[in-house]
Coordinates of C-alpha atoms in Angstrom, one line a residue:
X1 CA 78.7 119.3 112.6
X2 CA 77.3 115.3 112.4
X3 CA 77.9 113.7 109.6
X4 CA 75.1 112.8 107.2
X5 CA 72.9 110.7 108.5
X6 CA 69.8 109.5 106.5
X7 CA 67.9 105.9 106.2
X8 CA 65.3 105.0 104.2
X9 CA 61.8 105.4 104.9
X10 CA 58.8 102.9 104.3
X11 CA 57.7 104.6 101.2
X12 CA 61.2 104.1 100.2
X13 CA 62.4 107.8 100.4
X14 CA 65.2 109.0 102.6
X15 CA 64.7 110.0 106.0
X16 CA 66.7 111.8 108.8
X17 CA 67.7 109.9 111.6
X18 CA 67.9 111.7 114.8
X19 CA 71.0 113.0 116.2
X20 CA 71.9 112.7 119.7
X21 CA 75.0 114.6 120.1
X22 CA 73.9 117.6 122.6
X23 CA 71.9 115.1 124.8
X24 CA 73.7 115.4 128.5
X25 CA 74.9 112.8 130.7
X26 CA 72.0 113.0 133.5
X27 CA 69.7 113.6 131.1
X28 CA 70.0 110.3 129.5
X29 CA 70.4 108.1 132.6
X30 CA 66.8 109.7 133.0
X31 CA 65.7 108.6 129.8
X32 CA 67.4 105.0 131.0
X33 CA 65.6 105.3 134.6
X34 CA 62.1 106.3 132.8
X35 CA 62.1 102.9 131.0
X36 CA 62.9 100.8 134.1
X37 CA 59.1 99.7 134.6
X38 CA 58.5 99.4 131.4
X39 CA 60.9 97.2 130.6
X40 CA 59.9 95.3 134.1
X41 CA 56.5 94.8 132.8
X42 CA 57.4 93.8 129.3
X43 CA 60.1 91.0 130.7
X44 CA 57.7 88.3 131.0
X45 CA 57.1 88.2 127.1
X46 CA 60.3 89.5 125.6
X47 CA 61.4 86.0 127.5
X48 CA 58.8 83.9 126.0
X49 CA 59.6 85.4 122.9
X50 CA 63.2 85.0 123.0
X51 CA 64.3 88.6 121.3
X52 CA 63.9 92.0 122.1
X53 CA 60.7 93.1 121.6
X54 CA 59.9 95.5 119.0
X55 CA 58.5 98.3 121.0
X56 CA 61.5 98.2 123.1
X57 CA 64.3 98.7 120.4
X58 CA 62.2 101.6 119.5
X59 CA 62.2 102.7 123.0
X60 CA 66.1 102.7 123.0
X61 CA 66.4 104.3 119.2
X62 CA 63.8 107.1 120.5
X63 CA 65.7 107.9 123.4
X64 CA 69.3 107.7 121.6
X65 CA 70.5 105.6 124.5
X66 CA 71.7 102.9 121.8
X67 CA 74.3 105.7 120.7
X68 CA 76.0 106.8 124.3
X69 CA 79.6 105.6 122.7
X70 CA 78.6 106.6 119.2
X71 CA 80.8 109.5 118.1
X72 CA 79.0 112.7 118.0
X73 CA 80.2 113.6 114.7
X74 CA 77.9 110.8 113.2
X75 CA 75.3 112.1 115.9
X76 CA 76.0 109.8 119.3
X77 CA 76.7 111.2 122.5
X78 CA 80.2 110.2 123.1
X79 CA 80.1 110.2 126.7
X80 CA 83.0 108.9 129.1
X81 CA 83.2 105.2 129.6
X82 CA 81.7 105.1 132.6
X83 CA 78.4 105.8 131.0
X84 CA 78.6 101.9 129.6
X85 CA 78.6 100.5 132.8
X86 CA 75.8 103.3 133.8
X87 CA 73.1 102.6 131.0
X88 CA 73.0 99.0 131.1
X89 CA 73.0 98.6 135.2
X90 CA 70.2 101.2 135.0
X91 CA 68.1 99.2 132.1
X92 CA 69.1 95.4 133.7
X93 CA 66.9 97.3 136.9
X94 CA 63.7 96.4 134.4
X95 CA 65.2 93.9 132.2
X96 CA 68.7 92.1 132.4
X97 CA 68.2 90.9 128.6
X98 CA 67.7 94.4 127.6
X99 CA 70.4 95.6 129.3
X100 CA 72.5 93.4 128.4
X101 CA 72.0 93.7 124.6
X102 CA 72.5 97.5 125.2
X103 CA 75.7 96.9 126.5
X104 CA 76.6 94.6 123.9
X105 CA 75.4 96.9 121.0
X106 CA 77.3 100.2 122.9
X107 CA 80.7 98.8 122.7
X108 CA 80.7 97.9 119.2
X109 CA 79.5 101.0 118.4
X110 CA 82.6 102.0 120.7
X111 CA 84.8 99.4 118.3
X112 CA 83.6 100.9 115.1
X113 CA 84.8 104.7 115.9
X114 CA 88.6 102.7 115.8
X115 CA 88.0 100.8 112.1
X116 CA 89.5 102.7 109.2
X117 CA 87.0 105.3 108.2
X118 CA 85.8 104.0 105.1
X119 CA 84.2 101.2 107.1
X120 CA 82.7 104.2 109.5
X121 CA 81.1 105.7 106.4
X122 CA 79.9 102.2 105.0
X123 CA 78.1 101.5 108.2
X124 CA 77.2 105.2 110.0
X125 CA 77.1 107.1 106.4
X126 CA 74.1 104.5 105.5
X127 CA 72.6 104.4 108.8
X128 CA 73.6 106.2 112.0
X129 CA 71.1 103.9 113.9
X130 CA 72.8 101.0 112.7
X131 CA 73.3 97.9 115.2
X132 CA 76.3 95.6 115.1
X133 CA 76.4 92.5 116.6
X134 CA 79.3 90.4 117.3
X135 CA 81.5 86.9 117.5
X136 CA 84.5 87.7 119.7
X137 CA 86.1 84.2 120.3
X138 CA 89.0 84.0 118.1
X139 CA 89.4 80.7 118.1
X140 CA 86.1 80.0 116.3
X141 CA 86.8 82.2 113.2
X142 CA 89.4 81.9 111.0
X143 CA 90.9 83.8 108.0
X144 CA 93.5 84.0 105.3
X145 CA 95.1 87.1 103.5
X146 CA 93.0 87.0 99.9
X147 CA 93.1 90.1 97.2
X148 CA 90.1 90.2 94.9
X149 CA 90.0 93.0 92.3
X150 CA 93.5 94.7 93.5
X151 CA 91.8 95.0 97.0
X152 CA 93.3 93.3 99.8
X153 CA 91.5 91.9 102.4
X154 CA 90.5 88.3 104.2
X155 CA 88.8 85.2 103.2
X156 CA 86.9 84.5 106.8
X157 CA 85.0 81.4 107.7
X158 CA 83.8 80.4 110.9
X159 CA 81.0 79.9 113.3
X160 CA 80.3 81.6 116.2
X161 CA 77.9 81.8 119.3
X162 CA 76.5 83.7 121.2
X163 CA 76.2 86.4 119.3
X164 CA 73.9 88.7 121.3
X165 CA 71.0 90.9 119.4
X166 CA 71.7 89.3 116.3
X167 CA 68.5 88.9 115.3
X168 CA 68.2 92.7 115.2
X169 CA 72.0 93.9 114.1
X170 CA 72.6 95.0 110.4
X171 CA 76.4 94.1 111.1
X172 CA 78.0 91.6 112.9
X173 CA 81.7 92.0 114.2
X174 CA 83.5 88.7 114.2
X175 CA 86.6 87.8 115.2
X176 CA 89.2 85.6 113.5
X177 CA 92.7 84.4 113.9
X178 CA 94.8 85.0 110.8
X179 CA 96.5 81.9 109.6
X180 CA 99.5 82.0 106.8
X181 CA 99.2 78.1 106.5
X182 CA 99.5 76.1 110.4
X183 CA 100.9 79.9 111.9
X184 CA 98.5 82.1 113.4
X185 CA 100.3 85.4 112.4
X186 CA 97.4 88.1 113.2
X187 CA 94.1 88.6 115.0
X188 CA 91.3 90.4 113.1
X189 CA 87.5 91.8 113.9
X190 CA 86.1 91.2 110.7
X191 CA 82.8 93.1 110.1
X192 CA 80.3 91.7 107.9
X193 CA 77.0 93.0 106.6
X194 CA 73.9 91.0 107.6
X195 CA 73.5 89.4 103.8
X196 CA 77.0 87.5 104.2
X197 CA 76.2 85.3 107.4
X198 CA 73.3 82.7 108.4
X199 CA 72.0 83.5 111.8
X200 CA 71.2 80.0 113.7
X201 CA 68.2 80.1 116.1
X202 CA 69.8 78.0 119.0
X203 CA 69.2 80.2 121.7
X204 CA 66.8 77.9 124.3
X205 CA 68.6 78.5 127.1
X206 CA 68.1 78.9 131.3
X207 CA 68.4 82.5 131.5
X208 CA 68.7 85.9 129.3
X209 CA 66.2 84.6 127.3
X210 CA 65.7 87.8 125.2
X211 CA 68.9 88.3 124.2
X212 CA 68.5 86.0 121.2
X213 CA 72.3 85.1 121.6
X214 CA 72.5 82.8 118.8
X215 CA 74.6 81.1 116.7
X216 CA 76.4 82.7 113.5
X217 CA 77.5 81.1 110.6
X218 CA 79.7 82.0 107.9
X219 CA 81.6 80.7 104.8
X220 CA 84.5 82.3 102.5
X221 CA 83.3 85.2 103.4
X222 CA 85.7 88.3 101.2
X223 CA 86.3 90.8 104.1
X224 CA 88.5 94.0 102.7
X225 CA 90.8 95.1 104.9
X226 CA 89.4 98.8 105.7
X227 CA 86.6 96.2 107.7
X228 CA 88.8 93.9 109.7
X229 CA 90.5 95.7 112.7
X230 CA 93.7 94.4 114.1
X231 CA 92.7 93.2 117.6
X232 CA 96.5 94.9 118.6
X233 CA 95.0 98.4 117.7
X234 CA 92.9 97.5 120.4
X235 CA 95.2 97.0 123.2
X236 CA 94.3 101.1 124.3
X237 CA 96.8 103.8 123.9
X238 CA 98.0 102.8 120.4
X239 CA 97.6 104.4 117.2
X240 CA 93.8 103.1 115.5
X241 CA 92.8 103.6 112.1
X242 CA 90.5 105.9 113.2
X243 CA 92.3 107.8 115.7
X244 CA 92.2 110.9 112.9
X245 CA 88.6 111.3 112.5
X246 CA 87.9 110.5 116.8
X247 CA 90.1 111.3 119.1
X248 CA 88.3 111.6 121.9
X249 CA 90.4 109.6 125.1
X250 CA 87.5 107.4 125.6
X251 CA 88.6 105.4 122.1
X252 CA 91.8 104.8 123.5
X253 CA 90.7 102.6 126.3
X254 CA 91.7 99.0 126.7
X255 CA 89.8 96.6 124.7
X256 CA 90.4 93.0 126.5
X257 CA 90.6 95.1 129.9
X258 CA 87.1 97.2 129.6
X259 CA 85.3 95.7 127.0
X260 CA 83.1 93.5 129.3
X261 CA 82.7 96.4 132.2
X262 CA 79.0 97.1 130.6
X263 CA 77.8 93.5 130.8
X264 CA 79.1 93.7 134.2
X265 CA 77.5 96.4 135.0
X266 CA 73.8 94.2 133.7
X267 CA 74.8 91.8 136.5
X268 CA 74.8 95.1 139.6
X269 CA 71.6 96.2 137.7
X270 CA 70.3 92.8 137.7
X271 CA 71.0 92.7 141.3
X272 CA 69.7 95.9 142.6
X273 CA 66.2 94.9 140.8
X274 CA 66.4 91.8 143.0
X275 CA 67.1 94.0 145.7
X276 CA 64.1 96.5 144.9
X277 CA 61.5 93.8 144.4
X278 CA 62.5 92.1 147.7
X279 CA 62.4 95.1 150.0
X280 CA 58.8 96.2 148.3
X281 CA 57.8 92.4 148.7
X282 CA 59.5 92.5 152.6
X283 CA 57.1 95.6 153.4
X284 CA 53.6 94.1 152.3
X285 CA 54.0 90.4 153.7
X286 CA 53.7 89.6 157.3
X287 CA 55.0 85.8 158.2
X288 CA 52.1 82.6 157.6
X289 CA 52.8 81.2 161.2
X290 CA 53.8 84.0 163.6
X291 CA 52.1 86.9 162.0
X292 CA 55.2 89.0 162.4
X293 CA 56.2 91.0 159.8
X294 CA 58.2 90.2 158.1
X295 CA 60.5 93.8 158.3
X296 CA 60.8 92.8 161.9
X297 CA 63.1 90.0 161.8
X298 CA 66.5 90.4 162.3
X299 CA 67.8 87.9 160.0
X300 CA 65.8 89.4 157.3
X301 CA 66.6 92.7 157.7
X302 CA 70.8 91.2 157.9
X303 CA 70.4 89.3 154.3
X304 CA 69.0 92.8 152.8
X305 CA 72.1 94.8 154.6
X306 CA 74.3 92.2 153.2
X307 CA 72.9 92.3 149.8
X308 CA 73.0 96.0 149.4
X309 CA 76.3 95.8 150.3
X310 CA 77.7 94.0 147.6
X311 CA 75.8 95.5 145.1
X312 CA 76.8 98.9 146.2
X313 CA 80.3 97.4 146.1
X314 CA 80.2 95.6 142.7
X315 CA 78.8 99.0 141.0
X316 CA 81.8 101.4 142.4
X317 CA 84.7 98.8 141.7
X318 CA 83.3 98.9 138.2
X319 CA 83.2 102.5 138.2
X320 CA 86.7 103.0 139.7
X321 CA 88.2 101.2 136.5
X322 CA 85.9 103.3 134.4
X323 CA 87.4 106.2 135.4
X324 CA 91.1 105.3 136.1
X325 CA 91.3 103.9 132.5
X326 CA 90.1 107.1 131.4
X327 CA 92.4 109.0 133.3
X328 CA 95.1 106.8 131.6
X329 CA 93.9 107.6 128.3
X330 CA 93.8 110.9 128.7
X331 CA 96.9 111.4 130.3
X332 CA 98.3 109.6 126.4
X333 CA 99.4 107.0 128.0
X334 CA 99.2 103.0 128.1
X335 CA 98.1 101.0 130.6
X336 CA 100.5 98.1 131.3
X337 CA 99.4 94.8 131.6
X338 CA 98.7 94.4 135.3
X339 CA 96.6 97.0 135.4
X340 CA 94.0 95.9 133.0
X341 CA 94.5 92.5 134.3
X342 CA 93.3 93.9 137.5
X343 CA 90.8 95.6 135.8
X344 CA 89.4 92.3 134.4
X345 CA 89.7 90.5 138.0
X346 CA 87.8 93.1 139.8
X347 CA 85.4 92.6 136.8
X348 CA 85.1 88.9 137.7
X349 CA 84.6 89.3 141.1
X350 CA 82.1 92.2 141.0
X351 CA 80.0 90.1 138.8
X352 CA 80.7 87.8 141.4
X353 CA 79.2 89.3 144.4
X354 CA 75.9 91.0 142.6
X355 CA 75.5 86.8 142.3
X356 CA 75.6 86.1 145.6
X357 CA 73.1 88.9 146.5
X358 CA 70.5 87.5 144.4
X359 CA 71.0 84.3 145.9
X360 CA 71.0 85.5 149.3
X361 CA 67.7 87.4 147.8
X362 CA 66.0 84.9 146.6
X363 CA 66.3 82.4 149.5
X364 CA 64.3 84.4 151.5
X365 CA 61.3 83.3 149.1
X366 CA 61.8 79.9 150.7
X367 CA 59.5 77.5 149.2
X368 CA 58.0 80.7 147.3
X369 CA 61.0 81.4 145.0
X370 CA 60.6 78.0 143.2
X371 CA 57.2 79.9 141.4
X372 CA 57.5 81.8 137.8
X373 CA 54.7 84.4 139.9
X374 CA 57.6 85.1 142.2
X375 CA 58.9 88.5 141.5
X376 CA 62.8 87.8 141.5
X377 CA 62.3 84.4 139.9
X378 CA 63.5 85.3 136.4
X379 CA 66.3 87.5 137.7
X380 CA 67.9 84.6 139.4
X381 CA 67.7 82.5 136.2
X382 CA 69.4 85.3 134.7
X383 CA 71.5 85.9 137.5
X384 CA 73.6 82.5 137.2
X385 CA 72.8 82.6 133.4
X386 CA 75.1 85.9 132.8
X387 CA 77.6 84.6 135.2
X388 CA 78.5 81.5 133.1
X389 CA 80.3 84.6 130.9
X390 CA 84.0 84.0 130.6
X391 CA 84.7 87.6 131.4
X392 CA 83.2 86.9 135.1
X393 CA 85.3 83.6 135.5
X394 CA 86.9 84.3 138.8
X395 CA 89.3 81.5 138.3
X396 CA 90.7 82.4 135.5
X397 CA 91.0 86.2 136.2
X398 CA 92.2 86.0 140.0
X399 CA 94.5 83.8 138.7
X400 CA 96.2 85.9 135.6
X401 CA 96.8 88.8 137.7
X402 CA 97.8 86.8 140.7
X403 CA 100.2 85.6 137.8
X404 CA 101.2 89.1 136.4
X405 CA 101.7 90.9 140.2
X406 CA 104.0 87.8 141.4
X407 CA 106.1 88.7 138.2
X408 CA 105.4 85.8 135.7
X409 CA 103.9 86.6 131.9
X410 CA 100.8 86.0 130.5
X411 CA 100.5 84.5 127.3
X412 CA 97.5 87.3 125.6
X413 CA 99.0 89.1 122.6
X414 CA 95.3 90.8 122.4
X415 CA 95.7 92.0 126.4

């Protein structure tokens, strides 16, 4: 049985939100596969805008594919992790800013099923639609151990950015080192209700437009400690505070390793759109000065082969991970720290590759790509604007597990 799950309606009276919880797997990457053109058509102004466009959130609340990670006792679908790399790829195929907020929005709902379960209950018991946003650089937040009114908790300040889909989150997850004068002695993911941090609209940016990625702000901010998860609980096969009320394997899944495998999965989606546009563009066009077409030529045909290629290849090393972590979680154990090192560097280098096929893509244009009317224009802006993510530095990931396998220690105590 869900929990109870009501919001409150425009005339101010309580209203059931839907519950997702007997949707099925292919069923929903149909829903996902449905919205593709949609979304493809929409991209243009949800850019200009610089947000997610209200028809489209509705869109993802009407089809429940906001809630794939949600527990399904507060009416989500729960579904294996793979499914987060799945959804987003599927939506990036008509919008990489949409996808991308999706993926963003899924994990935290995937972070919230570990808090203690009175924050569960403050967030899901009020709203089961809720959205939570996020600040995950530790270094930008900071807190300090503070009891008011016999509670204990965390006095958090900070400023944060890049915090995708804030504009349209109720919460906002941010993460702070813990401090007991100079000594950092914990790391927290402090969750804060919308009325207790300034959203700064700084997002003018290359690419991902519509993500409305911006800036957070907040000040001596009273966090009690039911809402601030030790970032060790996320570390994957370690007791949570909410391990009691979901047990499901899927919650015990590596944070540092995994976390980031949906957003990669926005960069293969992103990709295979290029792909799609190109090989419908390829049909129609015949060449300006041999009048060959253009499906014909050799070289063309290679760069499509070779672009396929990695995408196909970035999408199933993503997938492997997805399902080996899972297999580790289910079999109660731990995944030691090679392992989800790897993970990360085959995270890097898959977001890697789905770059370099919409470049090769988008050279074919020529002269052509330089256009906004050009079809895979935007999706190479967002192409090299995702990439700058520090999750798909390939520099810093080849080179920690290149670290880890030649026996050396790497200094993470989140990893």
């Amino acid at each position: 049985m869900n929990a109870p799950d009501s919001r409150t309606g425009t005339a101010g009276a309580p209203v059931a939100a839907p519950g997702f919880a007997g949707v099925g797997y292919e069923d929903a990457l149909a829903r996902a596969l449905e919205l593709v053109p949609v979304l493809r058509e929409r991209a243009p102004r949800g850019e200009d805008e610089r947000i997610v466009l209200p028809e489209t959130l509705a869109d993802l609340h009407r089809t429940g594919l906001l809630r794939i990670m949600q527990p399904k006792r507060w009416g989500g679908m729960e579904f294996d992790f793979v499914g987060y790399v799945e959804i987003p790829c599927e939506l990036a195929r008509g919008c990489a800013s949409t996808g991308w907020n999706v993926g963003n929005l899924l994990i935290h709902h995937w972070m919230l099923a570990l808090y203690d379960e009175r924050a569960q209950q403050e967030v899901w018991g009020e709203n089961p639609e809720a959205l939570i946003a996020s600040g995950i650089a530790y270094p930008q937040g900071s807190a300090t151990r503070e009891k008011r009114g016999g509670t204990d908790g965390f006095l958090v300040s900070g400023r944060w950015n890049f915090s995708s889909a804030v504009n349209i989150a109720d919460w906002n997850m941010l993460a702070c080192i813990v401090r007991d004068g100079d000594k950092a002695v914990d790391h927290r993911m402090c969750l804060l209700p919308k009325a207790d941090y300034e959203i700064v609209d700084d997002w003018h940016v290359l690419g991902m437009r519509s993500t409305g990625s911006m800036t957070v702000v907040a000040k001596d901010v009273f966090v009690p400690e039911h809402r601030a998860l030790c970032a060790y609980d996320l570390r994957g096969g370690v007791p949570f505070p909410g391990a009691k009320g979901n047990p499901n394997p899927m919650y015990r899944v590596p944070f540092s390793a995994m976390a980031a495998h949906g957003i990669g999965g926005v960069a293969v989606g992103n990709a295979q759109a290029a792909l799609d546009l190109t090989v419908d563009f390829v049909k129609k066009r015949s060449t300006s000065y041999q009048g060959l077409k253009m499906r014909d030529i050799q070289t063309i045909q290679a760069r499509v082969g070779a672009a396929g290629a990695r995408i196909d290849a970035a999408r199933e090393l993503l997938r492997r991970n997805c399902h080996e972590a899972m297999e580790i979680a289910r079999a109660g154990a731990a995944a030691d720290a090679t392992t989800k090192l790897r993970f990360k560097r085959d995270l890097a280098y898959a977001a890697q590759i789905a770059t370099e096929a919409v470049d090769i893509l988008h050279a074919m244009a020529g002269a052509n790509g330089i256009y906004d009317s050009y079809p895979i224009q935007r999706i190479f802006r967002d192409a090299h604007a995702l990439g700058g993510h520090f999750s798909f530095s390939t520099d810093a990931q080849f080179s920690a597990w290149g670290l880890s396998a030649l026996g050396g220690e790497v200094a993470n105590p989140t990893l």
